[in-house]
XYZ file of C-alpha atoms in Angstrom:
411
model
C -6.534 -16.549 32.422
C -2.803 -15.941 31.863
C -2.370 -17.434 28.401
C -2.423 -15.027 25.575
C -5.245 -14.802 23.435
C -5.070 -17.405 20.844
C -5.479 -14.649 17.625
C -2.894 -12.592 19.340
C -0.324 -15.178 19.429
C -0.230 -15.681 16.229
C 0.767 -12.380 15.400
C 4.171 -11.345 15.596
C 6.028 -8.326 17.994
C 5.608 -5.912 16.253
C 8.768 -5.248 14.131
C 8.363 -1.397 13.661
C 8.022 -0.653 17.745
C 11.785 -0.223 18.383
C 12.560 1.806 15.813
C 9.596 4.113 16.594
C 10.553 3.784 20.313
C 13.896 4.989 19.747
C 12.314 8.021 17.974
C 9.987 8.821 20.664
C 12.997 8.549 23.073
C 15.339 10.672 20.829
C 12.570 13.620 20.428
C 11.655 13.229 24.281
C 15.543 14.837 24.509
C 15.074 17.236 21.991
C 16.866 16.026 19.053
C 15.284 17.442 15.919
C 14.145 13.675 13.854
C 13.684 13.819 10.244
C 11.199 11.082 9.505
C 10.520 9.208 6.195
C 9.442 5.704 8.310
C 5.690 6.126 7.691
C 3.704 6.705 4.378
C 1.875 9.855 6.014
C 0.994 12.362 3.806
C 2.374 15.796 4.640
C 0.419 17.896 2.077
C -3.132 19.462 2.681
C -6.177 18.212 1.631
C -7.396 20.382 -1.483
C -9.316 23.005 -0.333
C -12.158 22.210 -2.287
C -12.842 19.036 -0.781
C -12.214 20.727 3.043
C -14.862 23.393 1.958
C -17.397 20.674 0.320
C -16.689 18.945 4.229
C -17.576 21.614 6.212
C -20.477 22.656 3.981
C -22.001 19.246 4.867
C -21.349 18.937 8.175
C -22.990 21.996 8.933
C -26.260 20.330 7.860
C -27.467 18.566 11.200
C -29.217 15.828 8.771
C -25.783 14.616 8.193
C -24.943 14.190 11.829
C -26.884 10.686 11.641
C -25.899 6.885 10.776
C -24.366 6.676 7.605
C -24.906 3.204 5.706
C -22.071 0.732 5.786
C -21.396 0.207 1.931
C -21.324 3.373 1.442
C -23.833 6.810 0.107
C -25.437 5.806 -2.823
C -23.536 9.033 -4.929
C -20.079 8.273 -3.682
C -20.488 4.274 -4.932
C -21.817 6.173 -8.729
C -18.571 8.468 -8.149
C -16.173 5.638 -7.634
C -17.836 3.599 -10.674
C -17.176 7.216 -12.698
C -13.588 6.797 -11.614
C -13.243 3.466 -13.150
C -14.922 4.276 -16.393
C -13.182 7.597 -16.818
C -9.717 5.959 -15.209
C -9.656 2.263 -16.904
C -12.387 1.962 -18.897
C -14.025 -0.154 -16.792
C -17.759 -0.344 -16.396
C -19.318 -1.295 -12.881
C -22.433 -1.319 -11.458
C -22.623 0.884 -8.519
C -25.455 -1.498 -6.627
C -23.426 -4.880 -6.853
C -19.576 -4.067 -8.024
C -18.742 -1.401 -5.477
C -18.524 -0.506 -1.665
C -16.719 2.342 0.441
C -14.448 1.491 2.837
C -12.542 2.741 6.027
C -9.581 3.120 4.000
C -7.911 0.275 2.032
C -6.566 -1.686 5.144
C -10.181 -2.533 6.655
C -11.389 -3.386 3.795
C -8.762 -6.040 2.944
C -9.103 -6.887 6.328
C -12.484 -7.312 6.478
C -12.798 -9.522 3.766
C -10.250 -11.644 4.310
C -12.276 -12.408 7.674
C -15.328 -13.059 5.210
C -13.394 -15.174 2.810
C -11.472 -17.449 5.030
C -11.926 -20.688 6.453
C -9.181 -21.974 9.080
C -6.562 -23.372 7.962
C -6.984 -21.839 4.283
C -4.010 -21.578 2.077
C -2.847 -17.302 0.372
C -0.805 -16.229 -1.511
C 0.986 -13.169 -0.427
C 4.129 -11.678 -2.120
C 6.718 -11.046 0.463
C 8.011 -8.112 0.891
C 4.661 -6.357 0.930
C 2.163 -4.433 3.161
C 1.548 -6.111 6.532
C -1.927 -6.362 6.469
C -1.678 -8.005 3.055
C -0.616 -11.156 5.511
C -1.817 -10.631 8.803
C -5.164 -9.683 7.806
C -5.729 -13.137 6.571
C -3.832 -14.718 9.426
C -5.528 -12.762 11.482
C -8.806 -14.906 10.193
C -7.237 -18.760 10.819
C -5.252 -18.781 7.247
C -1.828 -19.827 6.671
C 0.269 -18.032 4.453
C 2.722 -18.927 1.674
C 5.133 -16.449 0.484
C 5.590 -15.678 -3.232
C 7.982 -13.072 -5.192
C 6.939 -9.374 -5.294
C 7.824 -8.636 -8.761
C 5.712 -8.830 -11.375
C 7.510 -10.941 -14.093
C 8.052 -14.402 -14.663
C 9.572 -15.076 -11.230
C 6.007 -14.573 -9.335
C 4.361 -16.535 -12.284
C 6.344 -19.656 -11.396
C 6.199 -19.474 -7.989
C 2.078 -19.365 -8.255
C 2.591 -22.221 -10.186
C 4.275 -24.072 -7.950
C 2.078 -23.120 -5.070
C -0.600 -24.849 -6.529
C 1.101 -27.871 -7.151
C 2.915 -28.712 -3.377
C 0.017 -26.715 -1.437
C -2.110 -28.593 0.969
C -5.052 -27.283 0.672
C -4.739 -25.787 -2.500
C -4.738 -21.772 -2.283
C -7.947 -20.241 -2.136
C -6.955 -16.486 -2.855
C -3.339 -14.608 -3.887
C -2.869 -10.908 -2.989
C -1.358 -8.701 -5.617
C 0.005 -4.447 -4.783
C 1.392 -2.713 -8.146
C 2.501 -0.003 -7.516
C 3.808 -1.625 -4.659
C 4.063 -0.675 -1.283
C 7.010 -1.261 0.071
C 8.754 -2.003 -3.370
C 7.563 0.011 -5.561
C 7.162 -2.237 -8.555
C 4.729 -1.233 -11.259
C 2.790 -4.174 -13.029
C 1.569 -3.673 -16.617
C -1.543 -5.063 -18.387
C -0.002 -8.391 -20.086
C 1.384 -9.261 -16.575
C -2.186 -8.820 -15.189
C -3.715 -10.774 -18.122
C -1.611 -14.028 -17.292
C -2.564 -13.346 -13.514
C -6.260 -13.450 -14.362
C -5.619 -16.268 -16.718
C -3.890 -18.388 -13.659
C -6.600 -17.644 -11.270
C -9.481 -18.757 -13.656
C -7.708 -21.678 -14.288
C -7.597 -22.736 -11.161
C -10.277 -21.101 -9.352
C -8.111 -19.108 -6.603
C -9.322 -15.343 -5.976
C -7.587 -12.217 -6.597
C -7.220 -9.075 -4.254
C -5.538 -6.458 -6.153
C -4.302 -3.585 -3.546
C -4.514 -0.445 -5.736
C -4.031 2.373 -3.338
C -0.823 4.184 -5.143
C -2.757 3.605 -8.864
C -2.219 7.809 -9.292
C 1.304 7.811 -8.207
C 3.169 7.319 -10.999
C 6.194 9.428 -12.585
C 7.023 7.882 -15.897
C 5.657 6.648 -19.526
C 4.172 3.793 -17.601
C 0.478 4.428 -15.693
C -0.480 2.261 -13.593
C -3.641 -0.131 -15.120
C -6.707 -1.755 -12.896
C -6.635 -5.705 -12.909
C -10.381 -4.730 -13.996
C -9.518 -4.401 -17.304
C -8.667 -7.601 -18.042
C -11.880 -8.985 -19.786
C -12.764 -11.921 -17.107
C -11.198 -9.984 -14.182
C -13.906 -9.364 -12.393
C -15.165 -13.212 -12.270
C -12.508 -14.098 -9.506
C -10.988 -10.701 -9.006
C -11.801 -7.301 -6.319
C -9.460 -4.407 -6.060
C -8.847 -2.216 -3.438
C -8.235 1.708 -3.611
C -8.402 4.869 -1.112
C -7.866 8.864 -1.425
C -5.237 8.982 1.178
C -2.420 9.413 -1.310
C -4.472 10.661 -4.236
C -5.944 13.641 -2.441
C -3.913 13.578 0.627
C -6.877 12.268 2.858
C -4.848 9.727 4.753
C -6.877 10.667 8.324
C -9.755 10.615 6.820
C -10.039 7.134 6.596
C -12.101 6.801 3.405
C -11.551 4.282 0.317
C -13.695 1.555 -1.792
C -13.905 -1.898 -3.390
C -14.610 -2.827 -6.969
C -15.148 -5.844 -8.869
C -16.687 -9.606 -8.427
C -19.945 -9.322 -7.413
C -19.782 -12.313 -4.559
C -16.606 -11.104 -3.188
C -18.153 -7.592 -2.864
C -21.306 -8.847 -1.366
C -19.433 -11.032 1.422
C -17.709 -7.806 2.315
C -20.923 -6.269 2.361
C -22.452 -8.777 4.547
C -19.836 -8.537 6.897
C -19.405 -5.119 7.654
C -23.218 -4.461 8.241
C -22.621 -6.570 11.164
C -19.526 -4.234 12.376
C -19.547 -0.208 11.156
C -22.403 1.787 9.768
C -20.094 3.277 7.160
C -17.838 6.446 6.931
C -19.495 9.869 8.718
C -21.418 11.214 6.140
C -19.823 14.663 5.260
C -16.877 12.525 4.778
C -18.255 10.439 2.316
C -19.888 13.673 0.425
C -16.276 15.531 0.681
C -14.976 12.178 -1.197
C -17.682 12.474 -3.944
C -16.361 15.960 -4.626
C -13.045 14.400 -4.747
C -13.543 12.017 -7.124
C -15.985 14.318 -9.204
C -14.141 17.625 -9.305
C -11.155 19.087 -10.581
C -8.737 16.725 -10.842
C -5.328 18.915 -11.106
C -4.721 18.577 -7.795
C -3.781 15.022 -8.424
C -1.048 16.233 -10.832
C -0.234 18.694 -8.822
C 0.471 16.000 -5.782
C 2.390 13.775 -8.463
C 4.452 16.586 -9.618
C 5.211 17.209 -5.796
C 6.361 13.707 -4.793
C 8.234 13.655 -8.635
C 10.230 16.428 -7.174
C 10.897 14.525 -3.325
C 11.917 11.561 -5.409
C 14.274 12.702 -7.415
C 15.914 15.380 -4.779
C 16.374 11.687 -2.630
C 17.803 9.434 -5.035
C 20.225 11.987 -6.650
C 21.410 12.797 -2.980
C 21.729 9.400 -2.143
C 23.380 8.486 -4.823
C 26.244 11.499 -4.318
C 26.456 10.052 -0.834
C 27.401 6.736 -1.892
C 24.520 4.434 -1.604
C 23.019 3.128 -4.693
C 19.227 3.369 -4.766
C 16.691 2.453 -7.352
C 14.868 5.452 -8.941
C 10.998 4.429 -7.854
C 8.451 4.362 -11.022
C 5.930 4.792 -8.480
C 4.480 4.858 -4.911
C 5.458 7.301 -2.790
C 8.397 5.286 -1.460
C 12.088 4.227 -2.360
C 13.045 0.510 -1.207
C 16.504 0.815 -0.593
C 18.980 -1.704 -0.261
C 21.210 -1.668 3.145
C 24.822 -0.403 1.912
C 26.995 -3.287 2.441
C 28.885 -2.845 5.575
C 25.795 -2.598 7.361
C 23.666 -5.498 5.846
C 24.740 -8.347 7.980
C 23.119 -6.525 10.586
C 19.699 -6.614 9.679
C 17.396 -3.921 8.580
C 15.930 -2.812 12.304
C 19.504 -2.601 13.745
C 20.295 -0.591 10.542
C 17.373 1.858 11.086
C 17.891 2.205 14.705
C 22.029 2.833 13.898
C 20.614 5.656 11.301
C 18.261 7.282 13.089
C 20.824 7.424 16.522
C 23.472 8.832 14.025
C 21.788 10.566 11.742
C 18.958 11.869 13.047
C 17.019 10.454 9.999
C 14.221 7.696 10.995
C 13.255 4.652 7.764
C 10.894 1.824 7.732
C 13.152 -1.468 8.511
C 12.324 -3.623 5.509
C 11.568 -6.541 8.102
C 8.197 -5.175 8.818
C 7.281 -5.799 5.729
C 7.943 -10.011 5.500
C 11.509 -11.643 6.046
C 12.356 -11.569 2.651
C 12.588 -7.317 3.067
C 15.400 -7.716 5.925
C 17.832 -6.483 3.686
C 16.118 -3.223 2.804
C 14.762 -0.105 4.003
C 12.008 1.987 2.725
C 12.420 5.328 2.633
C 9.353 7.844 2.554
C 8.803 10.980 0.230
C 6.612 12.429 3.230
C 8.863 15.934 3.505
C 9.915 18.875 1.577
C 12.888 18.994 -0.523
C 14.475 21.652 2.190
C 13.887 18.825 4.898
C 14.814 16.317 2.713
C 18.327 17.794 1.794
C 19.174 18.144 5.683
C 18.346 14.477 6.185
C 20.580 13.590 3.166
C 23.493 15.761 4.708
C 23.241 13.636 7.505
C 22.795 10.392 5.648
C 25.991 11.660 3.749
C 27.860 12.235 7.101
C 26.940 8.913 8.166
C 27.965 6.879 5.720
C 31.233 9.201 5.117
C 32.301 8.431 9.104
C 31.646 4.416 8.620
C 34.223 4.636 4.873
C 31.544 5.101 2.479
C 32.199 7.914 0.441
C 32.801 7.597 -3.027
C 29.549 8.269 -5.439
C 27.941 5.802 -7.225
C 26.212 5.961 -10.974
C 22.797 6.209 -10.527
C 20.553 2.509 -11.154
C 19.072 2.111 -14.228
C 16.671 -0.240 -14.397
C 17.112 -3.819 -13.180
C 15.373 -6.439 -11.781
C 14.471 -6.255 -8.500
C 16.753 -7.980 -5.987
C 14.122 -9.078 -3.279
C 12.269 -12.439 -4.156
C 10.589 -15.140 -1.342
C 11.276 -18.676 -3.160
């Protein structure tokens, strides 16, 4: 009765505690702690979608059991999305379910998907849950490169050759969370032509898809004629409409892989409370300047952050999108690991990041910072940044990255 349960040993400490120990402990004495560790939203819902909330919930009919895949009118809004977004035509009976958020339903279906001892793909750095959800379930996991070039495409390659059992399913995030990386349409083409070639599914994780801030907009794996024959993606209106606590997203694509996730949540939720899941139709339905309006903002956070950090001295790639910058640990500091390097910032600075660990042992040598704060906040954390890294001989500016290949690869 003393042994640990045998799904909870195979998880890890979690890597983020420390850090976010050491920030409890530093408010608990009154220090004022700017944080950009978590992806948490810090703009308002639009008010239209609040209003379109409270006008439902103020009918006592909606006060009952929702349905676990979802009201029939929000799975027709999300198939709008797609045909208005990509181009992309699904039905709204057999191609799409809400979920509770992006991370349950990944979760969820990798329980539905996996048998023990089944082989994924999972780039590395990337979202835990990308991992653990499917270890979680009795798989193993094998690490590929995050980037979406050649490097990845060999590395699938080779995974299929020297793994035992063959993979049964490879993760994909563009844009990326924690990296940032965007993927275009040709590199999703040769994805989709790999996994039909060899019969392994695809989870594309497509929760940042309206967070861009360039030329390049992000594309749905969907549109790759013969996507959806091995391929689901994931999405949620936490970061498009800043409804991260309301806990509300949705799955689109193969049919089977949509109706094992089906099957397996009727057996464990009875779907998002129903005003929610009417306040998400009006989301996806109405206006839709508040989603340029919310790209504009974190446009703004972005650039105030890298231009800082660059005049403090450490060199930071611009993100394309995402609502995060993945930053590599200045030099003098990297030997000591990313979690000793956040812990050191936030005791001297006052300024609390992500450690890149958390995010797969090939991110040790990173942070990732968050655009979760106002520019005003944001300048006093880079004054501090500044200060730290001026009191530890890092001083002199740096020209700003252009684009280059990203450093972080698992082999």
């Amino acid at each position: 009765m003393t042994e640990e349960f045998h799904r909870i040993r195979r998880l890890p400490p979690y890597v983020f505690a420390s850090v976010n120990q050491a920030k409890a402990a530093a408010r608990a004495r009154g220090e004022d702690i700017i944080d950009l560790g978590m992806g948490n939203p810090d703009t308002p819902t639009p008010p239209h979608i609040v209003a379109k909330l409270i006008e439902t919930v103020n009918d006592p009919r909606s006060h009952r059991y929702s349905v676990s895949k979802g009201i029939p009118g929000l799975r027709k809004a999300v198939a709008g999305y797609y045909e208005r977004r990509f181009n992309v035509t699904l039905n709204p009976e057999k191609e799409v379910i809400v979920t509770l958020g992006s991370k349950e339903g990944l979760a969820n279906l990798a329980s539905a998907i996996t048998s023990p001892g089944d082989t994924i793909l999972v780039p590395n750095p990337s979202y835990p849950i990308h991992q653990f959800g499917f270890i979680i379930a009795g798989a193993s996991v094998r690490s590929i490169p995050a980037t979406p070039d050649e490097d990845m495409l060999r590395a699938l390659d080779r995974a299929v050759r020297h793994s035992v059992p063959k993979p049964t399913a490879l993760i994909v995030n563009f844009p990326s969370n924690p990296t940032a990386y965007l993927a275009d349409l040709d590199f999703y083409k040769e994805l989709v032509a790999f996994a039909r070639r060899e019969n392994i599914w695809i989870l594309s994780d497509l929760a940042y898809a309206e967070i861009y801030f360039g030329d390049k907009v992000p594309p749905s794996i969907l549109a790759v004629p013969g996507a959806r024959d091995i391929a689901v993606e994931f999405t949620s209106l936490s970061k498009t409409y800043s409804m991260a606590g309301w806990r509300v997203g949705f799955a689109a694509g193969n049919e089977r892989l949509i109706s094992a996730l089906t099957r397996i949540k009727s057996y464990l939720d009875y779907g998002a409370f129903t005003p929610i899941q009417v306040a998400a139709v009006t989301a996806l339905n109405g206006p839709q300047d508040c989603v340029a309006d919310l790209r504009n903002i974190y446009r703004e956070r972005r650039d105030v952050l890298i231009r800082g950090l660059h005049a403090a001295g450490w060199d930071v790639p611009s993100p394309e999108g995402s609502m995060f910058a993945w930053a590599p640990i200045p030099e003098p500091f990297r030997a000591m690991g990313s979690v000793a390097f956040s812990k050191l910032l936030l005791e001297e600075a006052g300024v609390a990041v992500a450690p890149g660990l958390g995010f797969g042992e090939y991110g040790d040598d990173h942070v990732r910072i968050g655009l979760v704060e106002n520019p005003h906040r944001l300048r006093q954390a880079l004054r501090s940044i500044k200060g730290f890294l001026s009191a530890h001989g890092i001083s002199a500016p740096v020209l700003p990255s252009s684009a280059k290949k990203p450093e972080s690869a698992a082999p």
